[in-house]
Coordinates of C-alpha atoms in Angstrom, one line a residue:
M17 CA -19.9 23.3 28.8
S18 CA -17.8 20.8 26.8
Y19 CA -19.1 18.8 23.9
R20 CA -21.7 16.2 24.7
N21 CA -21.4 14.5 21.3
L22 CA -19.5 14.8 18.0
Q23 CA -22.2 16.9 16.4
E24 CA -21.7 19.7 18.9
C25 CA -17.9 19.5 18.3
V26 CA -18.4 19.7 14.5
A27 CA -20.7 22.7 14.8
D28 CA -18.2 24.5 17.1
L29 CA -15.3 23.8 14.8
E30 CA -17.2 24.9 11.7
A31 CA -18.3 28.1 13.4
N32 CA -14.7 29.0 14.3
G33 CA -13.1 28.2 10.9
H34 CA -11.6 24.9 11.9
L35 CA -13.8 22.7 9.7
V36 CA -15.0 22.8 6.1
R37 CA -17.7 20.8 4.3
I38 CA -16.8 19.0 1.1
D39 CA -20.0 18.3 -1.0
A40 CA -18.3 16.7 -4.0
E41 CA -18.7 12.9 -4.2
V42 CA -15.6 11.1 -2.9
D43 CA -14.6 7.4 -2.9
P44 CA -13.7 5.6 0.4
H45 CA -11.7 3.1 -1.6
L46 CA -8.1 4.6 -1.5
E47 CA -9.2 8.1 -2.4
L48 CA -10.3 9.4 1.0
A49 CA -7.2 8.0 2.8
A50 CA -4.9 9.7 0.2
I51 CA -6.8 13.0 0.8
Q52 CA -6.4 12.7 4.5
R53 CA -2.6 12.0 4.3
R54 CA -2.2 15.2 2.3
A55 CA -4.6 17.2 4.5
F56 CA -2.5 16.3 7.5
R57 CA 0.7 17.3 5.8
A58 CA -0.8 20.6 4.7
K59 CA -2.2 21.3 8.3
A60 CA -5.6 21.6 6.7
P61 CA -8.8 22.1 8.6
A62 CA -11.0 19.2 9.6
L63 CA -12.9 18.0 6.5
L64 CA -16.5 16.8 6.6
F65 CA -17.3 14.8 3.4
T66 CA -21.1 14.9 2.9
R67 CA -21.3 12.7 -0.2
V68 CA -19.4 9.4 0.2
K69 CA -19.8 6.7 -2.4
G70 CA -21.5 3.6 -1.1
T71 CA -22.8 4.9 2.2
P72 CA -25.5 7.3 3.5
F73 CA -23.2 8.5 6.3
P74 CA -20.9 11.6 6.1
M75 CA -17.3 11.0 6.9
L76 CA -15.1 13.3 9.0
S77 CA -11.3 13.4 8.6
N78 CA -8.4 15.4 10.1
L79 CA -10.3 16.1 13.3
F80 CA -7.1 15.9 15.4
G81 CA -4.8 17.0 12.6
T82 CA -3.0 19.8 14.4
R83 CA -1.9 20.5 17.9
E84 CA -3.8 23.8 17.8
R85 CA -7.1 22.1 16.9
L86 CA -6.6 19.6 19.7
H87 CA -6.1 22.4 22.2
F88 CA -9.2 24.2 20.8
I89 CA -11.4 21.1 21.2
F90 CA -10.3 20.6 24.8
R91 CA -9.7 24.2 25.7
R92 CA -12.4 24.2 28.5
S93 CA -11.1 21.1 30.3
L94 CA -7.3 21.2 29.9
P95 CA -6.7 23.2 33.1
A96 CA -8.5 20.6 35.1
V97 CA -6.7 17.7 33.4
E98 CA -3.3 19.3 34.0
A99 CA -4.2 19.9 37.7
V100 CA -5.4 16.3 38.2
L101 CA -2.3 14.8 36.6
T102 CA 0.1 17.2 38.3
A103 CA -1.5 16.3 41.7
K104 CA -1.1 12.6 40.9
A105 CA 2.5 13.1 39.9
D106 CA 3.4 15.1 43.0
P107 CA 0.8 14.8 45.8
A108 CA 3.0 16.5 48.4
A109 CA 3.4 19.6 46.2
A110 CA -0.4 19.6 45.7
M111 CA -1.0 19.5 49.4
K112 CA 1.3 22.6 49.9
R113 CA -0.7 24.5 47.3
P114 CA -4.3 23.7 48.1
L115 CA -5.8 26.7 46.3
Q116 CA -4.0 25.8 43.1
S117 CA -5.2 22.2 43.6
L118 CA -8.8 23.4 43.6
K119 CA -8.5 23.6 39.8
A120 CA -8.6 19.8 39.8
L121 CA -11.9 19.6 41.6
P122 CA -14.2 20.0 38.5
G123 CA -12.2 17.4 36.7
L124 CA -12.4 14.9 39.6
L125 CA -16.2 15.3 39.6
N126 CA -16.3 14.4 35.9
M127 CA -14.3 11.2 36.3
L128 CA -17.2 9.2 37.5
P129 CA -19.2 7.7 34.5
S130 CA -22.9 8.4 34.6
V131 CA -24.7 5.0 34.2
S132 CA -28.5 5.0 33.8
R133 CA -30.6 1.9 33.8
V134 CA -33.5 2.3 31.4
R135 CA -36.4 0.1 30.1
A136 CA -36.3 -1.0 26.5
E137 CA -38.9 1.5 25.4
Q138 CA -36.8 4.3 26.8
A139 CA -33.5 3.2 25.3
A140 CA -33.4 5.6 22.3
A141 CA -34.2 8.6 24.5
A142 CA -31.5 7.7 27.1
A143 CA -29.0 6.6 24.5
P144 CA -29.2 8.3 21.1
V145 CA -26.7 5.8 19.7
L146 CA -29.6 3.3 19.7
E147 CA -32.0 5.5 17.7
C148 CA -31.5 3.6 14.4
Q149 CA -30.2 0.4 13.0
C150 CA -28.5 -0.5 9.8
K151 CA -26.4 -3.3 8.2
L152 CA -22.7 -3.7 8.2
A153 CA -22.7 -3.1 4.5
D154 CA -24.2 0.3 5.0
L155 CA -21.2 1.5 7.0
P156 CA -18.4 3.4 5.2
Q157 CA -16.0 0.9 3.5
L158 CA -12.7 2.8 4.0
V159 CA -9.7 1.1 2.3
C160 CA -6.4 2.9 2.8
W161 CA -3.8 1.1 0.8
P162 CA -3.8 -1.0 -2.5
M163 CA -2.9 -4.3 -0.9
D164 CA -5.3 -4.0 2.1
G165 CA -7.4 -7.1 2.7
G166 CA -10.6 -5.2 2.9
P167 CA -12.2 -2.1 4.5
F168 CA -11.5 -1.4 8.1
I169 CA -12.4 1.1 10.9
T170 CA -9.4 3.4 11.6
L171 CA -10.8 5.1 14.8
P172 CA -12.7 2.3 16.5
L173 CA -13.5 2.4 20.2
V174 CA -13.6 -1.2 21.3
Y175 CA -15.3 -1.7 24.7
S176 CA -15.2 -4.8 26.8
E177 CA -15.5 -5.8 30.5
D178 CA -14.0 -8.4 32.7
P179 CA -16.4 -11.3 32.7
A180 CA -15.6 -12.0 36.3
K181 CA -16.1 -8.4 37.4
P182 CA -18.6 -6.8 35.2
G183 CA -18.9 -3.0 35.3
A184 CA -17.2 0.2 34.1
D185 CA -14.4 0.1 36.7
A186 CA -13.0 -3.2 35.2
S187 CA -13.7 -2.1 31.6
N188 CA -11.3 -1.5 28.7
L189 CA -11.8 1.0 25.9
G190 CA -9.1 0.4 23.3
M191 CA -8.4 1.2 19.7
Y192 CA -7.9 -2.0 17.8
R193 CA -8.1 -2.6 14.1
V194 CA -11.6 -3.8 13.0
Q195 CA -11.9 -5.4 9.5
L196 CA -15.4 -4.9 8.0
G197 CA -15.2 -7.3 5.1
G198 CA -13.1 -9.5 2.9
N199 CA -11.1 -12.7 3.6
E200 CA -13.3 -15.4 5.1
Y201 CA -15.7 -13.3 7.0
A202 CA -19.5 -13.9 6.8
A203 CA -21.8 -11.1 6.3
D204 CA -22.4 -10.7 10.1
E205 CA -18.7 -11.0 11.1
V206 CA -15.9 -8.5 11.5
G207 CA -12.2 -9.1 12.3
L208 CA -10.9 -7.9 15.7
H209 CA -7.2 -7.4 15.5
Y210 CA -5.9 -6.7 19.0
Q211 CA -2.2 -6.8 19.4
I212 CA 0.0 -8.0 22.2
H213 CA 0.0 -6.1 25.5
R214 CA -3.5 -4.9 25.0
G215 CA -6.2 -4.7 27.8
I216 CA -8.9 -6.6 25.9
G217 CA -6.6 -9.6 25.9
A218 CA -7.1 -10.2 29.7
H219 CA -10.8 -10.0 29.3
H220 CA -10.7 -12.5 26.4
A221 CA -8.5 -14.9 28.4
R222 CA -10.9 -14.7 31.3
A223 CA -13.9 -15.4 29.1
L224 CA -12.2 -18.5 27.6
E225 CA -11.3 -19.8 31.1
M226 CA -15.0 -19.4 32.1
G227 CA -16.2 -21.0 28.9
K228 CA -18.2 -17.9 28.0
P229 CA -18.4 -15.8 24.9
L230 CA -16.9 -12.3 25.4
P231 CA -19.4 -9.6 24.6
V232 CA -17.9 -6.6 22.8
H233 CA -19.2 -3.2 21.6
I234 CA -17.3 -1.4 18.9
Y235 CA -18.1 2.3 18.8
V236 CA -17.3 5.0 16.2
G237 CA -17.7 8.7 16.9
G238 CA -19.0 10.3 20.0
P239 CA -17.3 12.9 22.2
P240 CA -13.7 13.5 21.0
S241 CA -12.5 12.7 24.5
L242 CA -13.4 9.1 24.0
T243 CA -11.0 8.7 21.0
V244 CA -8.1 10.3 22.9
A245 CA -8.8 8.2 26.0
A246 CA -8.8 5.0 23.9
V247 CA -5.1 5.6 22.9
M248 CA -3.8 6.9 26.2
P249 CA -1.2 4.9 28.1
L250 CA -3.0 5.5 31.4
P251 CA -1.6 4.9 34.9
E252 CA -2.7 1.8 36.8
G253 CA -6.2 2.3 38.3
L254 CA -7.3 5.0 35.9
S255 CA -9.8 3.7 33.4
E256 CA -10.4 5.1 29.9
L257 CA -14.0 6.0 30.8
R258 CA -12.8 8.1 33.8
F259 CA -10.1 9.8 31.8
A260 CA -12.6 10.6 29.0
G261 CA -14.8 12.3 31.5
L262 CA -11.8 14.3 32.8
L263 CA -10.6 15.3 29.3
G264 CA -14.1 15.9 28.0
G265 CA -15.2 18.1 30.8
R266 CA -18.3 16.1 31.5
R267 CA -19.2 12.7 32.9
T268 CA -19.1 9.9 30.3
E269 CA -22.8 9.0 29.6
M270 CA -23.7 5.3 29.6
A271 CA -27.0 3.4 29.6
A272 CA -27.7 -0.2 30.7
V273 CA -30.5 -1.5 28.4
P274 CA -32.3 -4.8 28.6
G275 CA -31.3 -7.2 25.9
L276 CA -27.8 -5.8 25.5
P277 CA -24.9 -7.7 27.2
L278 CA -23.0 -4.5 27.9
P279 CA -23.9 -0.9 28.8
V280 CA -23.7 1.5 25.8
L281 CA -21.8 4.7 25.4
A282 CA -24.9 6.8 25.0
Q283 CA -23.5 9.6 22.9
A284 CA -21.5 7.6 20.4
D285 CA -22.5 7.8 16.7
F286 CA -22.3 4.1 15.9
C287 CA -22.3 0.9 18.0
I288 CA -21.5 -2.6 16.5
S289 CA -22.7 -5.0 19.2
G290 CA -21.6 -8.6 19.2
H291 CA -19.5 -11.3 20.9
V292 CA -16.1 -12.9 20.1
L293 CA -16.3 -16.3 18.5
P294 CA -14.1 -19.2 19.8
Q295 CA -12.3 -19.6 16.5
C296 CA -10.0 -17.2 14.7
K297 CA -9.9 -16.3 11.0
P298 CA -7.3 -14.7 8.8
E299 CA -7.2 -10.9 9.1
G300 CA -5.3 -8.5 6.8
P301 CA -3.0 -7.6 5.2
F302 CA -3.3 -3.9 6.0
G303 CA -1.0 -0.9 5.8
D304 CA 0.0 0.1 9.3
H305 CA 1.3 3.1 11.2
V306 CA 4.9 1.9 11.0
G307 CA 4.9 2.4 7.2
Y308 CA 4.6 -1.2 6.0
Y309 CA 1.9 -3.8 5.5
S310 CA 1.0 -6.0 8.4
L311 CA 0.5 -9.4 6.8
A312 CA -2.5 -11.7 7.1
H313 CA -2.6 -13.7 10.3
D314 CA -5.3 -15.4 12.4
F315 CA -7.0 -13.1 14.8
P316 CA -10.3 -13.1 16.8
V317 CA -13.6 -12.6 15.0
L318 CA -16.7 -10.7 16.3
K319 CA -20.1 -12.2 15.5
V320 CA -22.2 -9.1 15.0
D321 CA -25.7 -9.2 16.6
A322 CA -26.8 -5.6 15.6
V323 CA -25.4 -2.3 14.2
Y324 CA -26.9 0.8 15.8
H325 CA -26.4 4.5 15.0
R326 CA -27.8 7.8 16.1
K327 CA -29.8 10.2 13.8
G328 CA -27.4 12.4 11.9
A329 CA -24.5 10.1 12.7
I330 CA -21.0 11.1 11.5
W331 CA -18.2 8.6 10.8
P332 CA -14.8 10.0 11.9
F333 CA -11.7 8.4 10.3
T334 CA -8.0 8.8 9.9
A335 CA -5.4 7.3 7.5
V336 CA -2.5 5.1 8.5
G337 CA 1.0 5.1 6.9
R338 CA 4.6 5.9 7.5
P339 CA 4.9 8.6 10.2
P340 CA 4.2 11.4 10.6
Q341 CA 0.4 11.0 10.3
E342 CA -2.5 12.3 12.4
D343 CA -1.6 9.9 15.2
T344 CA 1.7 11.8 15.6
V345 CA -0.4 14.7 17.0
F346 CA -2.0 12.2 19.4
G347 CA 1.5 11.2 20.6
D348 CA 2.6 14.8 21.1
F349 CA -0.6 15.6 23.0
I350 CA -0.2 12.5 25.2
H351 CA 3.3 13.4 26.0
E352 CA 2.2 16.9 26.9
L353 CA -0.4 15.6 29.3
T354 CA 1.5 12.7 30.9
G355 CA 5.0 14.1 31.0
P356 CA 4.8 15.0 34.7
L357 CA 3.8 11.4 35.5
V358 CA 7.0 9.9 34.0
P359 CA 9.1 9.9 37.2
Q360 CA 6.2 8.4 39.1
V361 CA 5.6 5.6 36.7
F362 CA 9.3 4.9 35.9
Q363 CA 11.5 5.4 38.9
G364 CA 14.9 6.9 38.0
V365 CA 13.6 8.2 34.6
C366 CA 12.8 11.9 34.1
D367 CA 12.0 12.0 30.3
V368 CA 10.9 9.4 27.7
H369 CA 10.2 9.7 24.0
A370 CA 8.9 7.0 21.7
V371 CA 10.3 8.3 18.4
D372 CA 7.5 8.7 15.9
A373 CA 9.8 8.9 12.9
A374 CA 11.1 5.5 13.8
G375 CA 7.6 3.9 13.9
V376 CA 7.0 4.7 17.6
H377 CA 7.7 1.3 19.2
P378 CA 11.0 0.4 17.5
L379 CA 13.0 3.2 19.2
L380 CA 12.6 4.6 22.7
L381 CA 14.8 7.4 24.1
A382 CA 15.1 8.1 27.8
V383 CA 16.9 10.4 30.1
G384 CA 17.5 9.0 33.6
S385 CA 19.4 9.5 36.8
E386 CA 22.7 7.9 37.6
R387 CA 22.8 7.9 41.4
Y388 CA 23.9 4.4 42.3
T389 CA 27.6 5.1 42.7
P390 CA 28.3 8.8 43.2
Y391 CA 31.5 8.0 45.0
E392 CA 33.1 6.5 41.8
D393 CA 35.7 8.7 40.0
E394 CA 34.1 8.1 36.7
R395 CA 30.3 7.9 36.1
R396 CA 29.2 4.8 34.3
P397 CA 25.8 3.3 33.4
R398 CA 24.4 1.4 36.4
E399 CA 21.1 2.9 37.4
L400 CA 20.4 3.5 33.7
I401 CA 20.4 -0.2 33.1
T402 CA 17.8 -0.8 35.8
A403 CA 15.7 2.0 34.3
G404 CA 15.9 0.4 30.9
L405 CA 14.7 -2.9 32.2
H406 CA 11.9 -1.1 34.0
L407 CA 10.8 0.6 30.8
L408 CA 10.7 -2.8 29.1
G409 CA 8.7 -4.3 32.0
T410 CA 5.5 -2.2 32.1
T411 CA 3.0 -0.2 30.1
Q412 CA 3.3 0.3 26.4
T413 CA 7.1 1.0 26.7
A414 CA 7.4 -2.8 27.0
L415 CA 7.0 -3.0 23.3
A416 CA 10.1 -0.9 22.6
K417 CA 12.8 -2.7 20.6
Y418 CA 15.8 -0.3 20.9
V419 CA 16.0 1.6 24.3
F420 CA 18.6 4.3 24.4
L421 CA 19.3 5.9 27.8
V422 CA 21.6 8.7 28.9
A423 CA 22.3 10.3 32.3
H424 CA 20.6 13.5 33.3
E425 CA 23.7 14.4 35.4
D426 CA 25.9 14.5 32.2
A427 CA 23.7 17.1 30.5
P428 CA 21.0 18.6 32.8
G429 CA 19.3 20.5 29.9
L430 CA 19.0 17.5 27.5
T431 CA 15.6 16.2 26.6
A432 CA 14.6 13.0 24.9
R433 CA 12.5 14.8 22.4
D434 CA 15.5 16.6 20.9
V435 CA 16.4 13.5 18.9
P436 CA 19.5 15.0 17.1
A437 CA 21.0 16.3 20.3
F438 CA 20.2 13.1 22.2
L439 CA 21.9 10.9 19.5
R440 CA 24.9 13.2 19.5
H441 CA 25.3 13.0 23.3
L442 CA 24.9 9.2 23.2
L443 CA 27.4 8.6 20.5
E444 CA 30.0 11.0 22.1
R445 CA 29.9 8.9 25.3
V446 CA 29.3 5.3 24.2
D447 CA 31.7 2.6 25.3
F448 CA 30.7 -0.4 23.2
S449 CA 32.6 -2.7 25.5
R450 CA 30.1 -2.2 28.3
D451 CA 27.0 -0.3 27.2
L452 CA 25.0 -2.8 25.1
H453 CA 22.6 -5.2 26.8
F454 CA 20.6 -7.6 24.6
I455 CA 17.4 -9.4 25.5
T456 CA 16.5 -12.3 23.1
R457 CA 13.3 -14.2 22.4
S458 CA 11.2 -11.5 23.9
T459 CA 7.7 -10.2 23.1
N460 CA 7.7 -7.6 20.3
D461 CA 5.1 -5.4 18.7
T462 CA 2.7 -7.4 16.5
L463 CA 3.4 -5.1 13.6
D464 CA 7.2 -5.7 13.7
Y465 CA 8.4 -8.4 11.3
T466 CA 12.1 -8.2 12.0
G467 CA 12.3 -10.8 14.8
N468 CA 12.0 -14.6 15.1
A469 CA 8.3 -14.9 14.7
L470 CA 5.0 -12.9 15.0
N471 CA 5.1 -11.1 18.4
E472 CA 8.6 -12.3 19.1
G473 CA 12.0 -10.7 18.7
S474 CA 14.9 -9.2 20.6
K475 CA 15.6 -5.9 22.4
L476 CA 18.7 -3.8 23.0
V477 CA 19.2 -1.6 26.0
W478 CA 21.9 0.9 25.1
A479 CA 22.8 2.9 28.2
S480 CA 25.7 5.4 28.1
A481 CA 27.0 7.7 30.8
G482 CA 30.1 9.6 31.8
K483 CA 32.6 11.8 30.1
K484 CA 32.7 12.7 26.4
R485 CA 35.0 10.1 24.7
R486 CA 35.2 11.3 21.1
E487 CA 34.6 14.1 18.6
L488 CA 32.0 13.1 16.0
G489 CA 32.6 13.6 12.3
C490 CA 30.2 15.5 10.1
E491 CA 31.8 14.9 6.7
L492 CA 34.1 12.2 5.2
S493 CA 37.3 14.3 5.1
G494 CA 40.8 13.8 6.4
P495 CA 41.4 10.3 8.0
A496 CA 37.6 9.6 7.9
A497 CA 37.7 9.7 4.1
D498 CA 40.3 6.9 3.9
L499 CA 37.8 4.0 3.8
T500 CA 39.5 0.7 3.4
P501 CA 38.2 -1.2 0.3
L502 CA 34.8 -2.4 1.3
P503 CA 33.7 -6.0 0.6
E504 CA 32.1 -6.5 -2.8
G505 CA 28.5 -5.2 -3.1
F506 CA 28.8 -2.5 -0.4
G507 CA 28.7 1.2 -1.2
P508 CA 28.2 4.1 -1.6
V509 CA 29.0 5.7 1.8
R510 CA 26.9 8.6 2.9
V511 CA 27.0 10.8 6.1
C512 CA 23.6 11.0 7.8
G513 CA 24.5 13.3 10.6
P514 CA 27.2 13.8 13.3
G515 CA 28.7 10.3 13.9
L516 CA 26.2 8.6 11.6
V517 CA 27.0 6.9 8.3
A518 CA 24.9 4.8 5.9
I519 CA 26.4 2.3 3.5
G520 CA 24.6 0.7 0.6
G521 CA 24.5 -3.0 0.8
P522 CA 23.8 -6.0 -1.5
R523 CA 20.3 -7.5 -1.6
H524 CA 19.6 -9.6 1.5
A525 CA 18.6 -13.1 0.7
L526 CA 19.1 -15.2 3.9
D527 CA 16.6 -16.9 6.1
R528 CA 15.3 -15.3 9.3
S529 CA 17.8 -15.0 12.2
Q530 CA 20.7 -16.3 10.0
P531 CA 24.0 -14.4 10.6
D532 CA 25.3 -12.8 7.4
P533 CA 28.9 -13.6 6.4
Q534 CA 28.9 -10.4 4.2
M535 CA 28.1 -8.3 7.2
E536 CA 30.8 -10.0 9.3
A537 CA 33.3 -9.2 6.5
L538 CA 32.1 -5.5 6.4
A539 CA 32.6 -5.2 10.2
Q540 CA 36.1 -6.6 9.9
A541 CA 36.9 -4.2 7.1
L542 CA 35.6 -1.2 9.1
A543 CA 37.8 -2.2 12.0
Q544 CA 40.7 -0.8 10.0
W545 CA 38.9 2.4 9.1
P546 CA 40.8 5.5 10.5
G547 CA 37.5 7.3 10.8
R548 CA 35.6 4.7 12.9
E549 CA 35.8 6.7 16.2
A550 CA 34.4 9.8 14.4
F551 CA 31.5 7.7 13.0
P552 CA 30.6 5.1 15.7
L553 CA 27.3 4.1 14.2
V554 CA 27.0 2.7 10.7
I555 CA 23.7 1.6 9.0
V556 CA 23.7 -0.7 6.1
A557 CA 20.7 0.1 3.9
D558 CA 19.3 -0.8 0.5
D559 CA 19.5 2.8 -0.5
A560 CA 22.2 4.9 1.2
D561 CA 21.1 8.1 -0.5
F562 CA 17.5 7.7 0.7
C563 CA 18.8 6.9 4.2
A564 CA 21.0 10.0 4.3
A565 CA 18.4 12.4 2.8
N566 CA 17.2 13.5 6.2
L567 CA 17.1 12.3 9.8
D568 CA 13.5 10.9 9.6
N569 CA 14.6 8.6 6.7
F570 CA 17.6 7.5 8.7
L571 CA 15.5 6.7 11.8
W572 CA 12.8 4.9 9.9
V573 CA 15.2 2.7 7.9
A574 CA 17.6 1.9 10.8
F575 CA 15.1 0.9 13.4
T576 CA 12.1 -0.5 11.5
R577 CA 14.2 -2.9 9.4
S578 CA 16.5 -4.5 12.0
D579 CA 16.4 -6.9 14.8
P580 CA 19.0 -6.3 17.5
A581 CA 20.1 -9.8 18.2
T582 CA 20.3 -10.8 14.5
D583 CA 21.3 -7.5 12.7
V584 CA 23.8 -5.8 15.0
Y585 CA 27.5 -6.3 14.2
G586 CA 30.7 -4.5 15.3
A587 CA 34.4 -4.2 14.9
H588 CA 36.3 -6.8 16.9
A589 CA 33.1 -8.2 18.3
A590 CA 33.4 -10.6 21.2
T591 CA 31.3 -12.4 23.8
R592 CA 32.7 -12.7 27.3
A593 CA 30.7 -14.0 30.3
R594 CA 27.6 -13.9 27.9
H595 CA 28.1 -10.2 27.3
W596 CA 28.4 -9.1 23.7
S597 CA 30.8 -6.2 23.1
C598 CA 32.6 -4.6 20.2
E599 CA 34.7 -1.5 19.3
A600 CA 33.5 1.3 17.1
P601 CA 31.8 1.3 14.7
L602 CA 28.6 -0.5 15.7
V603 CA 27.0 -1.7 12.4
I604 CA 23.3 -2.3 12.0
D605 CA 22.0 -4.3 9.1
A606 CA 18.9 -2.3 8.1
R607 CA 18.2 -3.8 4.7
L608 CA 14.8 -5.2 3.8
K609 CA 14.8 -8.9 4.3
P610 CA 12.8 -11.5 2.4
F611 CA 10.6 -12.2 5.4
H612 CA 9.8 -8.5 6.1
A613 CA 6.5 -6.9 5.2
P614 CA 6.6 -4.7 2.1
P615 CA 6.7 -0.9 2.5
L616 CA 3.6 1.1 1.6
E617 CA 3.2 2.7 -1.9
E618 CA 0.3 4.7 -3.2
E619 CA -1.6 3.9 -6.3
P620 CA -0.6 6.3 -9.1
A621 CA -4.1 6.6 -10.5
V622 CA -5.4 7.6 -7.1
I623 CA -2.7 10.2 -6.7
R624 CA -3.7 11.8 -10.0
K625 CA -7.3 11.9 -9.0
V626 CA -6.6 13.6 -5.6
E627 CA -4.3 16.1 -7.3
A628 CA -7.1 17.0 -9.7
L629 CA -9.4 17.6 -6.7
A630 CA -6.8 19.9 -5.2
A631 CA -6.1 21.8 -8.4
P632 CA -7.5 25.3 -8.9
G633 CA -11.3 25.1 -9.3
G634 CA -11.4 21.7 -7.5
P635 CA -13.3 21.2 -4.3
L636 CA -10.1 20.7 -2.2
H637 CA -8.2 23.6 -3.7
N638 CA -6.3 25.5 -0.9
Y639 CA -6.7 22.6 1.5
L640 CA -4.2 20.1 0.2

């Protein structure tokens, strides 16, 4: 059988060499997060810290740190998961192979949550999470970055139900940042930072309409399938609780207990029970998964009524920061599971990839079909534009800022996950007079500070199709080396890859959304550059050498530090019939701006301490 709770998972991992116990005392203030980031990079086993300063609870890190460990954890249930999702993606094919489809049957039976109604005196027996109680202050106070506003929960499972339709079928289980202390919070309050396009938002809105407080349970721990389900972009009509049962290989156990406003996830390790207050309070700042600090803003607050935990409770955690981190493995695993569903969810799209190195939401690559006008002599982007708008109109892909699309017919073997090959294909075919489509004043990821305001910015659909138009340069030689004199303050010039160039730029000092005359002058100068067709995409960065050091640096700088409508320039740019166009090169201003959030930097003293723990003779030697 699959794991009923986290304790069974830990025992199995330890017995099979996938987990080690660390008995030396460690500090949850900065130290544990620094350890986790290094453990992930080293592909270390899961680490169970048994002596954590300031809390009686052991803390578990790097549980999902490698693809191999994820597959080990879910090895018993993955065949059924794949069978169910494949059948959903192609029901007709499933009907033709009924014996093969029988693999889905066990998974389907596990997708119905098991809800037991118990009397108060039976609560602890039916739901181990209710066995004990403690204070908020007793919970691990994990702080990941020096400027964080306080401790927060990095793997919370936030459970809510629709006030108008109570029950598991209308529930939402999401992973939203929960601040445990600091700022203006009282001793019985926690911050509930849910971002735009999140399921709990609809429940909160309904509660406000009805004039009711919204009850919320925040869980930590439990069967690993709950954590994966909370971050899955699930198809319409498939709840997180159902998917957790499918992935976990057993029905999700819930208990309805008198006195609690919501049923509880019986096998969780911790449950913070409360209700959302009508007023907001400042939350943050916090280091985030894009690689910067999200600044302090007003967000909802949860008034905590009780904190429950099971006997022998374990507190799982991860660390946030510039990708790749542990959530990168989540993303790869999600793509592996949901890849067959892409054509069903997005008509005309056969492959999508939210680029982790670019911060996930800032850059989305997609391969689609171009079938609208097969009778034309030259293929051009038509259906791709429709597909790009569809990607921006539903699910979590709606948060994408740059959406790049190419046609499957131009390169049948091309995949969106091969980022270098995708970019090369795109740049070889782009026609800047037709292929760029801007959407302004749109909703943006809450963590993106490049736009007009919080949750607001612009988007660019870049769709290119047809014949190859140019040969891309890989070095500044021949005509490409003959750069015209650049405007004052610009330079050096560095090649970042085929067709890609980074140019150092002067410090940015303008207000938000204000066009930059220096960038306009640069674009005019580059219009005279003999190598502009060989290098059709130019990035202006604070540090051109850092940007050109590797592709990950290029992607992170280019797409996390720019807003399409404000920061895109081009040679001979013009607007005709409200359509913006230019000639090569396209120039993106990816410098840090005064209104951007600062990038994350570790505390040197903490680095030295962690290095000592990992040195020969230290408790973490051979793991970091």
